Amino acid sequence: MTLHTPKAVIVIFGATGDLANRKLYPSLYRLYRNGKLSENFAVIGVARRPLTNEDFRNNIKKSIADFNDEHINPDEFASHFHYNPFDVQDLTHYQKLNAFMDELDEKYDAGGNRLFYLAMAPNFFGTIAANLKSEGVTNNQGWTRLVIEKPFGHNYDTAQQLNDQIRHAFSEDQIYRIDHYLGKEMIQNIEIVRFANALFEPLWNNQYIANIQITSSETLGVEERGSYYDKSGALRDMVQNHILQMVSLLAMEPPAKLTPDDIRYEKIKVLRSLRPISEADVNNYFVRGQYDRGEIDGEPMNAYREGNGVDPESNTETFVAGKFMIDNFRWAGVPFYIRTGKRMAKKATEIVVQFKDLPINLYAGKGDTIDPNLLVIRVQPEDGITLHLNAKKGDYDTTSTPITMHYDKSAVENEYTPEAYETLLNDCLNGDSTNFVHSDEVALSWKYIDIISKAWTDKKAAFPNYTSGSNGPREADKLLENDGFYWWTIQ
Ligand SMILES: NC(=O)C1=CN([C@@H]2O[C@H](COP(=O)(O)OP(=O)(O)OC[C@H]3O[C@@H](n4cnc5c(N)ncnc54)[C@H](OP(=O)(O)O)[C@@H]3O)[C@@H](O)[C@H]2O)C=CC1
Ligand SMILES: O=C1O[C@H](COP(=O)(O)O)[C@@H](O)[C@H](O)[C@H]1O
């Protein structure tokens, strides 16, 4: 696809919030700095508090203060930003917004294109979408796009309701549902590693792969988000979206073409092939945990139930481990193990593809155990790929020893690797929806997750059951041990 420098008037609903300040403004700045955003753009920040343009621009400058680029004048960048105090319920505010967008469109020659970014709590999404439509804000000349943030609903039913509300005002191809994991460099690399290497694609199936493990662990607890998190939990917060997206990318068939529709079609097929589990079976496939007090880097940590906004008897899980089975020809019999949790030993996201053992070990007589080949995709904190092989030991005998081949980015490459939000904003501005989530993916993933959450809501767990700073509850290890496997250590 040929990319042109996009032109647009962008409205950020929730412009004074955490996401806007920490992620969106720095991402827009990097796009601007890297020439991906021309001078033909304006941003209107929308929120309740009564800021002036000057206050708002000062906030923008604070959010990009770390960049310190000599050749970019922060005032010049910030001059593209305009603040609009706003009440999302007040229709007259939408009418004024519409007129202001026209004015800025003319001033910046923005091509009549409009991007609405909803960086606010999801309960506002339906109202905002409906009001934008009823007040004619979406009747613009150029393209119109809507970006929404997760959570896309709380379960299947609420996700469908949310979708219906938004679809009333925007068509599916105008809606960009953000899953920031899809903007991460190494998650995007899964497709390239699989489909651009003759070495892997022929082996990428149940004949050669024993299991796939996905770990996304955090050292942080729920911090200031207790009241949101206590109603969500790790299953909804991480598994329904990020983890299932990673599973889909790892398991999908090669798409006919690299178009958004072809790729989504293949991902959706994976979600359709997930082996359904009954409520009675949930605990054979999934393990839940909640962190207790503990220590990380020598610092004492409190228990989840002691956090702000958390019910002192909370039954909410802060850890999930699980096994997905994909019942199709390619993956029959291959477990996809996943685990994610807060307050674990390390902050890391890693994918390990474990290949099957060879039929016989020719070196067993010489006392060597041959390790399985592993392909490790390191998503964060550092990106990289490691291939675990066996090779000759450096001695007189012909014996085998495990070796590794690493691909690590140089410091310079790392510096220029775009942040997830930067990549996704760039894609959206250029109309590329490949790395955004389709409503069918949302619906299918909720259908699967709802069964687990029902089983877990109906039956209280013996929480807390893992120490802060550990790798989660012991049951998560047993899940693999029962199948003759174990979790590979995170690097
Ligand atoms: N923060 C993050 O890292 C992530 C956030 N998200 C999602 O992004 C969304 C925003 O999160 P976050 O930035 O953390 O939330 P914040 O609570 O920090 O910000 C909420 C924003 O909404 C504005 N707002 C609230 N009520 C109204 C109203 N009635 N009318 C107009 N504006 C209003 C607030 O401004 P004011 O008070 O001035 O009105 C503020 O700008 C949520 O859906 C969240 O789940 C998703 C992934 C990561
Ligand atoms: O969406 C979310 O993701 C973060 C973890 O993101 P990462 O990029 O740091 O891996 C998680 O902390 C948060 O609870 C969740 O809502």
Short mmCIF file of N, CA and C and ligand atoms in Angstrom, two decimals, residues 13-23 46-50 83 86-89 117-122 124-125 128 149-151 178 180 225 228 242 421, ligand 1:
data_model
loop_
_atom_site.label_atom_id
_atom_site.label_comp_id
_atom_site.label_asym_id
_atom_site.label_seq_id
_atom_site.Cartn_x
_atom_site.Cartn_y
_atom_site.Cartn_z
N PHE A 13 -11.49 12.83 22.49
CA PHE A 13 -12.42 12.89 23.63
C PHE A 13 -11.68 12.28 24.81
N GLY A 14 -11.58 13.05 25.91
CA GLY A 14 -10.78 12.56 27.06
C GLY A 14 -9.38 13.12 26.98
N ALA A 15 -9.28 14.37 26.48
CA ALA A 15 -7.98 14.96 26.17
C ALA A 15 -7.14 15.30 27.39
N THR A 16 -7.77 15.30 28.58
CA THR A 16 -6.98 15.63 29.78
C THR A 16 -6.60 14.36 30.53
N GLY A 17 -6.96 13.20 29.98
CA GLY A 17 -6.79 11.95 30.71
C GLY A 17 -5.40 11.34 30.59
N ASP A 18 -5.25 10.23 31.29
CA ASP A 18 -3.96 9.54 31.38
C ASP A 18 -3.51 9.00 30.02
N LEU A 19 -4.42 8.36 29.31
CA LEU A 19 -4.04 7.75 28.03
C LEU A 19 -3.59 8.82 27.03
N ALA A 20 -4.35 9.91 26.97
CA ALA A 20 -4.02 10.97 26.02
C ALA A 20 -2.62 11.53 26.34
N ASN A 21 -2.38 11.82 27.62
CA ASN A 21 -1.11 12.44 27.98
C ASN A 21 0.08 11.50 27.88
N ARG A 22 -0.14 10.24 28.29
CA ARG A 22 1.00 9.32 28.32
C ARG A 22 1.29 8.69 26.96
N LYS A 23 0.25 8.46 26.17
CA LYS A 23 0.45 7.71 24.93
C LYS A 23 0.15 8.50 23.66
N VAL A 46 -10.89 17.48 23.85
CA VAL A 46 -12.22 17.64 24.42
C VAL A 46 -12.27 16.96 25.79
N ALA A 47 -12.72 17.71 26.80
CA ALA A 47 -12.94 17.15 28.14
C ALA A 47 -13.74 18.19 28.93
N ARG A 48 -14.13 17.83 30.16
CA ARG A 48 -14.99 18.77 30.91
C ARG A 48 -14.25 19.97 31.47
N ARG A 49 -13.02 19.75 31.97
CA ARG A 49 -12.42 20.86 32.74
C ARG A 49 -12.12 22.08 31.87
N PRO A 50 -12.27 23.26 32.48
CA PRO A 50 -12.19 24.49 31.69
C PRO A 50 -10.75 24.96 31.46
N TYR A 83 -8.09 23.46 22.44
CA TYR A 83 -8.89 22.84 23.51
C TYR A 83 -10.33 23.31 23.45
N PHE A 86 -16.08 20.59 27.09
CA PHE A 86 -17.14 19.83 26.41
C PHE A 86 -17.94 19.01 27.40
N ASP A 87 -19.24 18.99 27.18
CA ASP A 87 -20.09 18.08 27.94
C ASP A 87 -20.67 17.11 26.92
N VAL A 88 -20.36 15.83 27.07
CA VAL A 88 -20.74 14.86 26.02
C VAL A 88 -22.26 14.71 25.88
N GLN A 89 -23.02 15.19 26.88
CA GLN A 89 -24.49 15.07 26.80
C GLN A 89 -25.12 16.27 26.08
N TYR A 117 -11.24 10.18 18.29
CA TYR A 117 -10.56 9.21 19.15
C TYR A 117 -11.23 9.25 20.52
N LEU A 118 -11.88 8.15 20.91
CA LEU A 118 -12.59 8.13 22.19
C LEU A 118 -11.69 7.57 23.29
N ALA A 119 -10.94 8.47 23.93
CA ALA A 119 -10.04 8.06 25.03
C ALA A 119 -10.76 8.33 26.35
N MET A 120 -11.93 7.77 26.46
CA MET A 120 -12.77 7.97 27.65
C MET A 120 -13.36 6.65 28.09
N ALA A 121 -14.02 6.64 29.24
CA ALA A 121 -14.65 5.41 29.72
C ALA A 121 -15.68 4.93 28.68
N PRO A 122 -15.75 3.62 28.44
CA PRO A 122 -16.60 3.08 27.37
C PRO A 122 -18.09 3.38 27.54
N PHE A 124 -19.41 6.05 27.72
CA PHE A 124 -19.73 7.26 26.96
C PHE A 124 -19.78 7.01 25.44
N PHE A 125 -19.24 5.86 25.02
CA PHE A 125 -19.04 5.66 23.57
C PHE A 125 -20.34 5.77 22.77
N ILE A 128 -21.67 9.39 22.61
CA ILE A 128 -20.85 10.26 21.75
C ILE A 128 -21.11 9.92 20.28
N GLU A 149 -11.25 2.59 22.45
CA GLU A 149 -10.33 1.90 23.33
C GLU A 149 -11.03 0.73 24.00
N LYS A 150 -10.27 -0.28 24.37
CA LYS A 150 -10.84 -1.34 25.17
C LYS A 150 -11.17 -0.81 26.56
N PRO A 151 -12.03 -1.41 27.36
CA PRO A 151 -12.69 -2.67 27.07
C PRO A 151 -13.88 -2.49 26.12
N ILE A 178 -8.93 -0.40 19.13
CA ILE A 178 -7.50 -0.52 19.47
C ILE A 178 -7.25 -1.68 20.42
N HIS A 180 -3.65 -2.49 21.91
CA HIS A 180 -2.30 -1.94 21.71
C HIS A 180 -1.25 -3.02 21.49
N ARG A 225 -5.82 1.76 39.75
CA ARG A 225 -6.96 1.36 38.91
C ARG A 225 -7.84 0.31 39.60
N TYR A 228 -11.67 0.05 38.78
CA TYR A 228 -11.95 -0.54 37.46
C TYR A 228 -11.61 -2.03 37.48
N HIS A 242 -5.72 -9.07 24.45
CA HIS A 242 -4.32 -9.21 24.02
C HIS A 242 -3.90 -10.67 23.81
N TYR A 421 1.32 2.63 20.14
CA TYR A 421 0.27 3.62 19.82
C TYR A 421 0.64 4.44 18.59
N1 LIG B 1 -4.61 4.86 30.58
C1 LIG B 1 -4.20 3.81 29.87
O1 LIG B 1 -3.02 3.45 29.82
C2 LIG B 1 -5.19 3.00 29.10
C3 LIG B 1 -6.50 3.41 28.99
N2 LIG B 1 -7.37 2.67 28.23
C4 LIG B 1 -8.75 3.10 28.04
O2 LIG B 1 -8.77 4.45 27.57
C5 LIG B 1 -9.88 5.14 28.07
C6 LIG B 1 -9.41 6.39 28.83
O3 LIG B 1 -8.58 5.97 29.90
P1 LIG B 1 -7.75 7.00 30.79
O4 LIG B 1 -7.14 8.07 29.97
O5 LIG B 1 -6.87 6.19 31.65
O6 LIG B 1 -8.91 7.65 31.69
P2 LIG B 1 -8.84 8.96 32.59
O7 LIG B 1 -9.82 8.76 33.69
O8 LIG B 1 -7.45 9.34 32.92
O9 LIG B 1 -9.40 10.10 31.60
C7 LIG B 1 -10.76 10.23 31.29
C8 LIG B 1 -10.96 11.44 30.42
O10 LIG B 1 -12.35 11.59 30.13
C9 LIG B 1 -12.75 12.94 30.42
N3 LIG B 1 -14.16 12.90 30.83
C10 LIG B 1 -14.72 12.17 31.83
N4 LIG B 1 -16.05 12.40 31.87
C11 LIG B 1 -16.34 13.26 30.87
C12 LIG B 1 -17.54 13.85 30.38
N5 LIG B 1 -18.73 13.61 30.94
N6 LIG B 1 -17.48 14.70 29.32
C13 LIG B 1 -16.28 14.96 28.73
N7 LIG B 1 -15.10 14.42 29.15
C14 LIG B 1 -15.13 13.59 30.20
C15 LIG B 1 -11.80 13.35 31.53
O11 LIG B 1 -11.62 14.73 31.58
P3 LIG B 1 -12.39 15.74 32.55
O12 LIG B 1 -12.32 15.14 33.92
O13 LIG B 1 -11.68 17.02 32.37
O14 LIG B 1 -13.76 15.76 31.99
C16 LIG B 1 -10.51 12.73 31.05
O15 LIG B 1 -9.94 13.56 30.04
C17 LIG B 1 -10.63 4.13 28.93
O16 LIG B 1 -11.56 3.48 28.10
C18 LIG B 1 -9.56 3.12 29.33
O17 LIG B 1 -10.10 1.86 29.60
C19 LIG B 1 -6.97 1.54 27.56
C20 LIG B 1 -5.68 1.09 27.64
C21 LIG B 1 -4.69 1.76 28.44
#
